[in-house]
XYZ file of C-alpha atoms in Angstrom:
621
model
C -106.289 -74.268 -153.626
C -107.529 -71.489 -150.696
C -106.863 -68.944 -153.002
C -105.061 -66.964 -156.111
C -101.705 -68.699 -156.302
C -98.416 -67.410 -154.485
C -97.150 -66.365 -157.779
C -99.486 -64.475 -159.082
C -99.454 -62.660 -155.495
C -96.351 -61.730 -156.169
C -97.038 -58.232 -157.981
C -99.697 -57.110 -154.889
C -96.929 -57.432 -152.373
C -94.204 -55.181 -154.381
C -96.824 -52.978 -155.439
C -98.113 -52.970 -151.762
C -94.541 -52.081 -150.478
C -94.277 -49.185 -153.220
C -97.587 -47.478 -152.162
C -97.003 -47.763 -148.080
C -93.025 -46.021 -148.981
C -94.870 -43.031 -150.427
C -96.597 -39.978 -149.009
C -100.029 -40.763 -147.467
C -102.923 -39.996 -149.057
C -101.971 -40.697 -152.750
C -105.093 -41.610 -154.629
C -105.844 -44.097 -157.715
C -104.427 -41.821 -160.615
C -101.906 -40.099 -159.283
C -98.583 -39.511 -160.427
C -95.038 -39.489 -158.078
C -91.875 -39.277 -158.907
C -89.304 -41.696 -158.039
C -85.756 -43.249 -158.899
C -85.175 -46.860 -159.560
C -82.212 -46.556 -157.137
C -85.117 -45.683 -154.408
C -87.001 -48.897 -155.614
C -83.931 -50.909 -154.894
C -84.145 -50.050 -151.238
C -87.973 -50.216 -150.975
C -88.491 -53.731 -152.720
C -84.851 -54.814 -151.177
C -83.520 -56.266 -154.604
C -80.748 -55.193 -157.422
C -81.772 -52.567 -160.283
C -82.305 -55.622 -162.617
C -84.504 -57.226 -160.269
C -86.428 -53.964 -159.925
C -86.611 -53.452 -163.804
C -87.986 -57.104 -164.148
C -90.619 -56.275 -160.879
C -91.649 -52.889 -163.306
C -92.148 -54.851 -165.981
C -94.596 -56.947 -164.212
C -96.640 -54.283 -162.518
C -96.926 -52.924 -165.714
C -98.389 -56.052 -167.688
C -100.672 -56.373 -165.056
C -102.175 -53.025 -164.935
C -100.921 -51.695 -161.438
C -99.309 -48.732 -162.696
C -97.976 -46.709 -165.553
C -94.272 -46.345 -165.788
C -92.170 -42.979 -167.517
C -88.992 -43.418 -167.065
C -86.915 -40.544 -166.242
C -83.958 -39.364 -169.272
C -81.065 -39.416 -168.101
C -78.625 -41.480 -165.347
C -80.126 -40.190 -162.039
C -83.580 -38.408 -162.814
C -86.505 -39.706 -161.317
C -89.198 -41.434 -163.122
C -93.001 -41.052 -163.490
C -95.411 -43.501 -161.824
C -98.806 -43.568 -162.040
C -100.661 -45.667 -159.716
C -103.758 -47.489 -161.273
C -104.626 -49.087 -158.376
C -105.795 -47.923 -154.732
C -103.537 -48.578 -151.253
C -106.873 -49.263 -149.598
C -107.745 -52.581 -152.182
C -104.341 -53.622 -152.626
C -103.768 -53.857 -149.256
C -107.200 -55.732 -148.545
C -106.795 -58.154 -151.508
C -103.192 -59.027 -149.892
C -104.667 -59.468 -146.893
C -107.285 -61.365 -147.574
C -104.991 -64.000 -149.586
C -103.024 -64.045 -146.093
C -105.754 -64.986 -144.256
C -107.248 -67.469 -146.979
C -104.320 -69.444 -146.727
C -103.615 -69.201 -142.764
C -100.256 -66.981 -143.240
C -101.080 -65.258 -140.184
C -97.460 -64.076 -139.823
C -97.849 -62.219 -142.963
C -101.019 -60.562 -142.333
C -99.646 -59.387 -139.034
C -97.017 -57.738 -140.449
C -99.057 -55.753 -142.666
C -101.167 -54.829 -139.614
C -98.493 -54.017 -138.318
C -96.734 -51.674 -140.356
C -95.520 -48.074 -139.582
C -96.830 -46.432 -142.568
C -100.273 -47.869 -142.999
C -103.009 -45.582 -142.341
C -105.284 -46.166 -139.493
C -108.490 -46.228 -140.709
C -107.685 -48.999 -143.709
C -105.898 -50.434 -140.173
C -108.761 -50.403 -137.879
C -110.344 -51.781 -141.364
C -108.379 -54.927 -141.970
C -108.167 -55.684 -137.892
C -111.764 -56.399 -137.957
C -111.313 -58.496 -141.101
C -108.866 -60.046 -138.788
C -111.371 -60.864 -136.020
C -113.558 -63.443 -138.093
C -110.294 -65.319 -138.262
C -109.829 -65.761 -134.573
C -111.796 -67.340 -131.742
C -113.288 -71.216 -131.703
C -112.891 -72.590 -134.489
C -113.442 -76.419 -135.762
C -111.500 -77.557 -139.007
C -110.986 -80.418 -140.605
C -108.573 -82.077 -143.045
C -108.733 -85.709 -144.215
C -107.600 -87.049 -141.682
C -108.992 -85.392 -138.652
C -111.289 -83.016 -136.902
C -109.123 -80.172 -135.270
C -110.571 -77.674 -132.276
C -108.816 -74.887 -132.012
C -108.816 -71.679 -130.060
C -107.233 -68.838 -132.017
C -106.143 -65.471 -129.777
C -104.530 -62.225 -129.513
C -102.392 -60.912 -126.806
C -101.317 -56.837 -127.184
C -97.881 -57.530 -126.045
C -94.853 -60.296 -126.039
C -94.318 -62.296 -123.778
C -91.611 -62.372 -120.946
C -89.758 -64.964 -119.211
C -91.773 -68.382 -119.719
C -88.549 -69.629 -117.420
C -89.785 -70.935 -114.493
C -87.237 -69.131 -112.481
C -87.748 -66.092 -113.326
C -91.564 -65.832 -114.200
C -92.752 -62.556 -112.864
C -96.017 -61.504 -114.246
C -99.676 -63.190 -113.578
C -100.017 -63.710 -117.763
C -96.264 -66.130 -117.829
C -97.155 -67.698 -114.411
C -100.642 -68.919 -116.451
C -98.496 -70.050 -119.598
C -96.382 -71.940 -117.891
C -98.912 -74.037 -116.291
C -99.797 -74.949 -119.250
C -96.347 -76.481 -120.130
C -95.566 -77.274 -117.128
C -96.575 -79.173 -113.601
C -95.198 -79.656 -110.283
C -95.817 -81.998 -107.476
C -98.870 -80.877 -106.029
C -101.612 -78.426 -107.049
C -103.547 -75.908 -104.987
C -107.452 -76.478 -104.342
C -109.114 -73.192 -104.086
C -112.280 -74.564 -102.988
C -111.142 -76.522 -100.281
C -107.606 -74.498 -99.120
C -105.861 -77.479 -99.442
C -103.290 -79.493 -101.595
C -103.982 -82.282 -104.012
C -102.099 -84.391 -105.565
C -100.125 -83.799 -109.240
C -96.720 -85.744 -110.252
C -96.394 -86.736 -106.610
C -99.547 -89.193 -105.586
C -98.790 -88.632 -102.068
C -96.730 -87.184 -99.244
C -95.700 -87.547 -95.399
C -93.934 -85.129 -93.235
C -92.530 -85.433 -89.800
C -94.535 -84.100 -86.737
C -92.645 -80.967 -86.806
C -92.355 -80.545 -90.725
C -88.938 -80.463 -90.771
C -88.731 -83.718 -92.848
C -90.658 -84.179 -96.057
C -90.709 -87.071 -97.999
C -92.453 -87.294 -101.719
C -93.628 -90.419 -103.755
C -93.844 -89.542 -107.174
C -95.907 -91.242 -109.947
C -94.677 -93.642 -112.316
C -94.882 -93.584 -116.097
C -94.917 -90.054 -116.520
C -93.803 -88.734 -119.312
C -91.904 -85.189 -119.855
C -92.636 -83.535 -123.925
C -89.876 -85.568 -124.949
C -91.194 -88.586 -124.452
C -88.122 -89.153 -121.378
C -89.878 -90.570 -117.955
C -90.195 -88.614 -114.742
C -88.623 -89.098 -111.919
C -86.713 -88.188 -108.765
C -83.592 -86.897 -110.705
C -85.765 -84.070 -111.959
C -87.199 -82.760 -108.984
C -83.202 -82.522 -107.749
C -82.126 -80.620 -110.514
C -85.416 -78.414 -110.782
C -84.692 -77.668 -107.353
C -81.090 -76.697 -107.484
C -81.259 -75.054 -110.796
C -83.244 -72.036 -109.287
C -79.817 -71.531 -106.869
C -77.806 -72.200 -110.182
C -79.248 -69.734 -112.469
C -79.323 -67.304 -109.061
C -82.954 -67.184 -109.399
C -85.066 -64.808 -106.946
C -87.289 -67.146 -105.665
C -84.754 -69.210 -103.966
C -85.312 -67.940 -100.953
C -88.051 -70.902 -100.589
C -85.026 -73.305 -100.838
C -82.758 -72.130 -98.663
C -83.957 -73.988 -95.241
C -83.546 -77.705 -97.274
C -80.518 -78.973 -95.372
C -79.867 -81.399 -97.991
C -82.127 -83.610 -99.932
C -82.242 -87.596 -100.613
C -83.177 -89.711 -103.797
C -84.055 -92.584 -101.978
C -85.227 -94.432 -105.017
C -86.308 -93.398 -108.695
C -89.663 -92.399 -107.372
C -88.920 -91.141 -103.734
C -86.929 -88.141 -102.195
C -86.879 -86.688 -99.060
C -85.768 -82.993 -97.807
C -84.643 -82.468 -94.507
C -84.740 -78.865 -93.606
C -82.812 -76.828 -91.102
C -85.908 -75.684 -89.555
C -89.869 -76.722 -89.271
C -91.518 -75.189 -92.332
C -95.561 -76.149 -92.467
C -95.842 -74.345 -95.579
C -92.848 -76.191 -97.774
C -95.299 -77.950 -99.246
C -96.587 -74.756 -100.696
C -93.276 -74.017 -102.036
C -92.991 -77.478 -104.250
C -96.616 -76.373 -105.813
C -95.393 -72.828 -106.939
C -95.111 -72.633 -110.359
C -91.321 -72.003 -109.667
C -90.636 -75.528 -109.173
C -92.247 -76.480 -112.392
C -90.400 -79.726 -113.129
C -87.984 -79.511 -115.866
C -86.085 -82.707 -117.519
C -82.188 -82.901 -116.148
C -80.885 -84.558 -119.306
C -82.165 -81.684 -121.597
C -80.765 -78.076 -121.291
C -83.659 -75.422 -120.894
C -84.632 -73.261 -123.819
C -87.865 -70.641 -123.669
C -88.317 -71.413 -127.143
C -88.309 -75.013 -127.131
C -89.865 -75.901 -123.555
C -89.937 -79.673 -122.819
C -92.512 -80.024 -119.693
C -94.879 -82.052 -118.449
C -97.916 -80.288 -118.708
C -101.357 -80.637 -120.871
C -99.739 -78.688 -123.532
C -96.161 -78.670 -125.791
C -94.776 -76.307 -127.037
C -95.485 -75.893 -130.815
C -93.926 -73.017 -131.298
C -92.523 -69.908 -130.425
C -91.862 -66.721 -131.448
C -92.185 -62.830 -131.371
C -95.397 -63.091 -133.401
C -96.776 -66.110 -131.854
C -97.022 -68.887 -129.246
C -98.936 -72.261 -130.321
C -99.755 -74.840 -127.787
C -100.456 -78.433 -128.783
C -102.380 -80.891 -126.918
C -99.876 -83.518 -125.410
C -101.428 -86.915 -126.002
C -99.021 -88.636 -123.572
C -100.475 -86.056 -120.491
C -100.835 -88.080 -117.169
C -103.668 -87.060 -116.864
C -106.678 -85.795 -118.754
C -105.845 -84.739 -121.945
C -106.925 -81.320 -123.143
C -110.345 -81.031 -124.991
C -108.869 -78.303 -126.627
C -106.086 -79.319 -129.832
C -104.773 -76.119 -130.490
C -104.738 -72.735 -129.058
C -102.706 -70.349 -130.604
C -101.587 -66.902 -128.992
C -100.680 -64.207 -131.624
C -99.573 -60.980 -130.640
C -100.557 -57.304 -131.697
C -99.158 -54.545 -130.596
C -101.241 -52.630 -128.224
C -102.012 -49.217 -130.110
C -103.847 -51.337 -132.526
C -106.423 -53.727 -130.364
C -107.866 -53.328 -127.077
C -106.040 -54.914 -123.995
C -108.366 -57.596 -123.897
C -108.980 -60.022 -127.131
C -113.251 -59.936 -127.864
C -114.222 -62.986 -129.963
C -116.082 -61.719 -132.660
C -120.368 -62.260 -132.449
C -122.018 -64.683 -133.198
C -124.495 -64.720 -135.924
C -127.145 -65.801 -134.579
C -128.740 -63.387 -132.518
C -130.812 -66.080 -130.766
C -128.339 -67.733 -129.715
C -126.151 -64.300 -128.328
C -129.266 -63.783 -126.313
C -128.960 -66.953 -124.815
C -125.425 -66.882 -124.164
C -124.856 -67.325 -120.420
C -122.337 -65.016 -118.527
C -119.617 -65.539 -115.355
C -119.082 -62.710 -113.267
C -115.502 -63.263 -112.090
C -115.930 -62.274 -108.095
C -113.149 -59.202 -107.215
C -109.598 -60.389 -108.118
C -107.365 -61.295 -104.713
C -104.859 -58.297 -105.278
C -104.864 -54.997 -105.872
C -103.305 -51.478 -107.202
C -101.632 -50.293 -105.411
C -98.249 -47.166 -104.729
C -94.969 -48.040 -102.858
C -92.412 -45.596 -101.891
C -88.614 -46.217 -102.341
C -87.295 -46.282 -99.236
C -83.722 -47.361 -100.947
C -83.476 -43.925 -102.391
C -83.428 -40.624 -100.275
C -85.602 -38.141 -100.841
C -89.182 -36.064 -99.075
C -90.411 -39.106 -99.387
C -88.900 -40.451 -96.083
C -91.045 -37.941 -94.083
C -94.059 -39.446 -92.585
C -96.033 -36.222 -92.841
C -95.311 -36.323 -97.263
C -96.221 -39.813 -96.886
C -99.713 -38.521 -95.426
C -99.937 -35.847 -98.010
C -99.546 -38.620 -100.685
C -102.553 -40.717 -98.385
C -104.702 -37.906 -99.337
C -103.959 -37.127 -102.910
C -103.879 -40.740 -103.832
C -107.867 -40.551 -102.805
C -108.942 -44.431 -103.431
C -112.511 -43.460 -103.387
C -112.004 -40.521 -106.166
C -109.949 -42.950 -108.490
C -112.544 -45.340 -108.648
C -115.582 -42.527 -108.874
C -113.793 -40.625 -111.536
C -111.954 -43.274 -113.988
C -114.444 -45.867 -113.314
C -113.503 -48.945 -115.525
C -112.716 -52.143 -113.845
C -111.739 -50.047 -110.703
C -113.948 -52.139 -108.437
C -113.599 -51.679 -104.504
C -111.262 -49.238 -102.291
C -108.451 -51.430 -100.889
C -107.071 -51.301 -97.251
C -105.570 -54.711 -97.753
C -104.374 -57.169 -100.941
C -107.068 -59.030 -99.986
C -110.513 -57.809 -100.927
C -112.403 -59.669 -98.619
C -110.557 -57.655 -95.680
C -111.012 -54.181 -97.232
C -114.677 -54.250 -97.283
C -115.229 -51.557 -94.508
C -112.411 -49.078 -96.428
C -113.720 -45.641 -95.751
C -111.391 -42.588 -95.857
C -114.168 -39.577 -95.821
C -114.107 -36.876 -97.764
C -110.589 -35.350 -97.234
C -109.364 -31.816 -98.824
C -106.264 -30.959 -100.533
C -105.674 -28.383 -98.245
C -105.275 -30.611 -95.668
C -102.834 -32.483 -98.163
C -101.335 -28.914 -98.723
C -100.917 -28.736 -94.614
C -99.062 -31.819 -94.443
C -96.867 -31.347 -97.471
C -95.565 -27.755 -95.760
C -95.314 -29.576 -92.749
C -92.854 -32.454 -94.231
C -89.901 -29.556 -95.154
C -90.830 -30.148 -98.626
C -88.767 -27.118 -100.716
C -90.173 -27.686 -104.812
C -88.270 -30.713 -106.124
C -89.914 -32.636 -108.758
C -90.608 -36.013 -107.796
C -90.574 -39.481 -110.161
C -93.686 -41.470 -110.089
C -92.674 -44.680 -112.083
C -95.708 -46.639 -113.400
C -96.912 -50.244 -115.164
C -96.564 -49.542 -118.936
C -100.337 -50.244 -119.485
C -103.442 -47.983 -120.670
C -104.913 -48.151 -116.916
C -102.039 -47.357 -115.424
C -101.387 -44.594 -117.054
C -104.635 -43.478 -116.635
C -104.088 -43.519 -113.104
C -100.731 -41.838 -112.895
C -102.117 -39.407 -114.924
C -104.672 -38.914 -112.389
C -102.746 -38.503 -109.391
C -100.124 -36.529 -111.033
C -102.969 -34.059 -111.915
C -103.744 -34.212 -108.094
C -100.226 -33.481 -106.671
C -99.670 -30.441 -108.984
C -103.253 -29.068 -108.080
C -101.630 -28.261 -104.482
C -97.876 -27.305 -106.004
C -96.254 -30.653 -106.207
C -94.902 -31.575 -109.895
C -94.258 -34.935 -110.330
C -92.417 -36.668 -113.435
C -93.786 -39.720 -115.085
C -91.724 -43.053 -116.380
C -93.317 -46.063 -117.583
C -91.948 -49.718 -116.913
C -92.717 -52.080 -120.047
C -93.181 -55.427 -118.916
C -90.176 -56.526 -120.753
C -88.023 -54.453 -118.563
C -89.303 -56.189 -115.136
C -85.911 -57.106 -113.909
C -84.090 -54.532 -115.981
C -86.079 -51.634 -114.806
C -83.626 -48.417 -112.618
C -86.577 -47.902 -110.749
C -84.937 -49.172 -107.478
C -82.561 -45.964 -108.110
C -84.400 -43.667 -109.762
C -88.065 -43.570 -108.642
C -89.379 -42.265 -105.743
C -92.723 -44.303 -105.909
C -94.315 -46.487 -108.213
C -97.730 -47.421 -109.076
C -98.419 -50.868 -109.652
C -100.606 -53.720 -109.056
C -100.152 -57.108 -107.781
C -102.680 -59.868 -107.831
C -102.289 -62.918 -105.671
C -102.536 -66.760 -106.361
C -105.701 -68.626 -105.097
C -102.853 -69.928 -102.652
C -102.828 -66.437 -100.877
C -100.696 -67.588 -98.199
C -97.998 -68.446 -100.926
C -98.854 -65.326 -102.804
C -98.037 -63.299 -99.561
C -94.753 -65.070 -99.310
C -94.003 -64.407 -102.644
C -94.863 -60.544 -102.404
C -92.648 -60.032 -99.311
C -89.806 -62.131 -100.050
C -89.132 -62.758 -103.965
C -86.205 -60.642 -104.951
C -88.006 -59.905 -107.361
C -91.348 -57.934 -106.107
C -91.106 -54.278 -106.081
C -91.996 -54.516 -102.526
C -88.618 -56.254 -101.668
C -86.909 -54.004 -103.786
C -88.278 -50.736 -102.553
C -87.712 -51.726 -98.519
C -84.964 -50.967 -96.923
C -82.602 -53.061 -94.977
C -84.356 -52.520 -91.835
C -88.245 -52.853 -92.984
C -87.089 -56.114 -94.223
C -85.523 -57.647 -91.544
C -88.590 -56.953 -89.624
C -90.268 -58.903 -92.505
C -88.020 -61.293 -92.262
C -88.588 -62.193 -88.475
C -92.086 -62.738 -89.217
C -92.196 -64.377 -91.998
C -89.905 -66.684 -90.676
C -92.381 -67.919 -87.570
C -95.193 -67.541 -90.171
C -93.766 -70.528 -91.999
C -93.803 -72.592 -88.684
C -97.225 -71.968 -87.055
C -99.737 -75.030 -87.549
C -102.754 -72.835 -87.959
C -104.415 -70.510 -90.657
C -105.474 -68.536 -88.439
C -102.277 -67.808 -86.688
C -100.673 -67.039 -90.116
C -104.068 -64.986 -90.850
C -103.178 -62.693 -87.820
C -99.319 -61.956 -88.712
C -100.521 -60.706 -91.564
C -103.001 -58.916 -90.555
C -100.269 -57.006 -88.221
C -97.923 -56.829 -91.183
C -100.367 -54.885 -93.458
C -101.567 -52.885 -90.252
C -98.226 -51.491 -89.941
C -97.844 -50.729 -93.316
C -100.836 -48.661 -93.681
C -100.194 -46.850 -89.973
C -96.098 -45.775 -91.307
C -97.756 -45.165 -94.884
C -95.170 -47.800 -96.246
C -96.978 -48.228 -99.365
C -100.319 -46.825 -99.696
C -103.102 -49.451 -101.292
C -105.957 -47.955 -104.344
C -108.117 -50.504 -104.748
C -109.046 -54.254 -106.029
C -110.165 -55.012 -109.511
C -112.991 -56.811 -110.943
C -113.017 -59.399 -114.174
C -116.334 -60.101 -116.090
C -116.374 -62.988 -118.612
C -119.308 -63.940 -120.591
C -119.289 -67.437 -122.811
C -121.182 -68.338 -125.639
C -123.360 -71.824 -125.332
C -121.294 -73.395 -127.665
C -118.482 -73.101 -125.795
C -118.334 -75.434 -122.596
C -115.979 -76.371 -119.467
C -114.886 -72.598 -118.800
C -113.280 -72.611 -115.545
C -112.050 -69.665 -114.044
C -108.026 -69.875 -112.573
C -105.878 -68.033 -111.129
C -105.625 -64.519 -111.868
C -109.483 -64.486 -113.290
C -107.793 -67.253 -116.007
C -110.187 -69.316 -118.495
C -108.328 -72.703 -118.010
C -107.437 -73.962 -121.677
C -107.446 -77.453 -121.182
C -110.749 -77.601 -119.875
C -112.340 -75.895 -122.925
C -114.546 -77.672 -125.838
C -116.842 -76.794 -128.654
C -120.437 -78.318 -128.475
C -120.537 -79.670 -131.575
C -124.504 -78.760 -132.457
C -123.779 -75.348 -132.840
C -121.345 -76.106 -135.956
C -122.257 -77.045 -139.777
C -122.076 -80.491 -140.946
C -118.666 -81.300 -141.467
C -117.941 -81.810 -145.062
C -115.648 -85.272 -145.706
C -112.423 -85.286 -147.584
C -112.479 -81.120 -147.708
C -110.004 -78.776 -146.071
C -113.009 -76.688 -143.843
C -113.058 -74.473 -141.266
C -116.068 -73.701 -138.870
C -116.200 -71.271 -136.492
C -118.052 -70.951 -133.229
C -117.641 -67.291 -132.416
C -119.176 -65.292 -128.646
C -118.564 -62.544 -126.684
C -115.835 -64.044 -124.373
C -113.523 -62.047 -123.552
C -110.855 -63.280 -122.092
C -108.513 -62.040 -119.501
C -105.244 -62.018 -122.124
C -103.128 -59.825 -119.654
């Protein structure tokens, strides 16, 4: 038994949901009035059910109970007991006996007040981070998180954001894999590869024995449909797809694609996490993800995600058992999950940290060009340059505001220098663009730093007479959003995959990117034309200089105008080993494990849990 018995936790909770449907503030000894027709509504039951709940509260000393003469007058309570221990002694039981769900939804509730909230969140803390536990029949690791908002699309066709693109590797794999360190591709369900001299032909071998979440076997069938699902679900990325002339199963472990046109990067495009390989033979479902990556899908819902290790994984199975991902609303934890410390200060002092190196990526403001507005005018545009001061932002809000960006990647911004530039100057220009008062919409990421900066820059533009609205996009309204109509810029940030050359792809020619969708017809069709003898030149460096004259031009004609790169920090406790960092500053999951010497003796034939708690912080969103 973990703790007092469900029954007898029966009269907390109602009395718990009577005190947080009062006023604030009521103390231990106070009387309210109330009707037993209220009670019905509060405690979600009949009136007999409520008289027998009374009757309870009462033999157990959690009020006193008058009730009110007459049909329809209220009746007298007196409360015997405190919100701020009822609601830690429920809480506690929660947590005793892992009912995470339930103690999030007292964390989460309207009504509670925030200081018994900030209260029970730290009580929350010592239940998350490493932990080791054991039942009789195993030792479990487990890696227990918070994330401060839902997640999106875990589809691979329509993954948008840096935090689903990780996920999803972890369900999922695809035929090759990107090495960072060495630029080039490796091997993943296909062992090996061959193109034509041209790269017009491309012909895969794929490994044998592989084994999707559902125990079914891998094989050519699913790379087919995986391809031609992203055209059937009209997915944005299909763009990538759309020179494959047609493509051959030649056995159950070989297919070729013959494209319309030479393409030296396609094999970039079949190690996107778009063409994560789903089964054919089992419809998709976000909830119920069969893949064939280190993890399965344990579950998933709007409180939590739980990843299991997948003992069938071709290759090396996670160190990791468990990781669970629960998720808190942001106005009541940080953006960022902190394990909590470790006890021993020794060993904190020892603790060694990772610096993540500046992120490839950056913040940056586009202007709509689909909409009409002042914004057309070069000379606003210039205005805007000035306001939207990269070196100010980054003096002034600090933060992880890192570098001044003249490029998505950092290492070609490093001699950014704009000089010290005055508003009147911003002023001159602004006159000078026929600008007559209108308010202009600034749309911005739905995110504490974001708004931060808006806030900045709209503080900026009305210091020389230009008011501009503000409109936040939540993440969960990425493809929704009427930004495309209704804003005139919009403030966001994109970070790239350690496959830059991909990433830039991606940027310029998803559907999705706010880039594509703030271009018009014209700027895009220039695009376009590059892009499309990018794909075909043999060398990096070729590539390297079309987009060096791609970002040139859009700095010169103020198409979008860049702020600056961001930095990640990450510092790991001793205990914990194999942190490597990913994409997007990413701790990879499956790598992680828990060196056992910094744990207590594990206890036989005893439900336990042990924690191994640090300062990580990890990179959540």
């Amino acid at each position: 038994m973990k703790g007092r018995p469900e029954r007898a936790m029966r009269s907390t909770q109602h009395y718990l949901n009577i005190l947080l449907s009062l006023p604030p503030h009521l103390n231990k000894g106070e009387t309210v009035s109330i009707t037993t027709r209220e009670l019905t509504k509060v405690l979600c039951c009949t009136p007999r059910n409520v008289k027998l709940i009374l009757r309870k509260l009462l033999e157990e000393g959690f009020m006193k109970w008058q009730a009110g003469i007459g049909r329809g007058n209220s009746s007298r309570m007196t409360l015997l007991r405190d919100l701020g221990d009822v609601a830690e002694e429920y809480f506690q039981h929660q947590l005793t006996n892992d009912k995470i769900k339930e103690a999030m939804d007292l964390l989460c509730h309207k009504n509670l007040p925030p200081s018994l909230c900030n209260k029970l969140r730290a009580q929350l803390g010592a239940r998350f981070g490493f932990q080791v536990e054991q039942t009789k029949s195993s030792i479990v690791d487990v890696l227990r998180v918070t994330m401060n908002r839902r997640l999106t699309s875990l589809d691979p066709a329509f993954v948008s954001t840096s935090t689903e693109a990780f996920f999803l590797q972890q369900f999922s794999d695809t035929l090759v894999a990107f090495d960072p360190k060495t630029k080039t591709y490796l091997p993943a369900l296909a062992h090996n590869w061959e193109s034509n001299e041209d790269g017009s032909r491309w012909t895969f071998y794929l490994r044998k024995g592989v084994r999707f979440h559902h125990g079914g076997l891998f094989t050519a069938k699913d790379v087919l449909f995986t391809l031609q699902r992203l055209e059937t679900v009209h997915s944005p990325s299909r763009w990538q797809y759309e020179e494959i002339d047609h493509a051959e199963i030649v056995s159950d472990h070989i297919i070729t694609f013959y494209l319309k046109q030479p393409n030296r990067l396609f094999l970039h495009f079949f190690g996107s996490f778009y063409m994560s390989i789903l089964p054919y033979d089992t419809p998709f479902s976000e909830k119920k993800m069969i893949g064939i990556g280190p993890f399965r899908m344990a579950q998933f819902t709007d409180q939590v995600l739980i990843l299991e290790a997948f003992e069938d994984f071709y290759r090396e199975r996670p160190l990791l058992d468990r990781v669970e991902l629960w998720f808190i609303p942001d106005d009541i934890q940080n953006s960022q999950y902190q394990l909590p410390n470790w006890n021993d200060a020794r060993q904190e002092k020892d603790s060694p940290t990772m610096d993540i190196e500046t992120l490839d990526g950056c913040q940056y403001v586009a202007f709509n060009f689909r909409k009409k507005g002042i914004h057309h005018q070069p000379s606003f545009r210039k205005a805007m340059r000035i306001l939207y001061d990269r070196t100010a932002i980054i003096r002034e809000l600090k933060g992880n505001r890192m570098a001044p960006a003249s490029s998505f990647l950092p290492d070609k911004s490093k001699h950014v220098y704009d000089g010290e530039r005055n508003l009147k100057e911003a002023q001159a220009y602004l006159r000078e663009s026929g600008y007559s008062g209108e308010t202009l919409t600034l749309y911005y990421w739905d995110k504490k730093e974001f708004l931060e900066d808006a806030q900045w820059l709209q503080l900026r533009c009305h210091s020389i007479g230009l008011p501009i609205n503000l409109h936040p996009i939540p993440v969960t309204d990425y493809y929704s959003t009427d930004a495309d109509q209704q804003a005139d810029m919009l403030l966001i940030c994109e970070l790239l995959e350690n496959d830059t050359e991909w990433g830039y792809l991606r940027l310029f020619q998803d559907e999705s990117s706010f880039v594509h969708r703030f271009f018009n017809q014209e700027q895009l069709a220039w695009l376009d034309g590059h892009f499309r003898r990018y794909v075909q030149l043999p060398a990096p460096e070729e590539r390297g200089e079309i987009i060096d004259k791609i970002e040139q031009r859009m700095r010169e004609e103020y198409w979008i105008m860049f702020g600056y790169h961001l930095n990640k920090a990450s510092k790991f406790h001793s205990a914990l080993k194999g942190a490597s960092l990913e994409s997007f500053g990413w701790v990879d999951f499956s790598k992680l494990w828990i060196k056992q010497e910094f744990t207590s003796t594990f206890p036989r034939y005893k439900d336990t849990v042990h924690r191994v708690r640090s300062s990580t912080i990890f990179p959540i969103d």
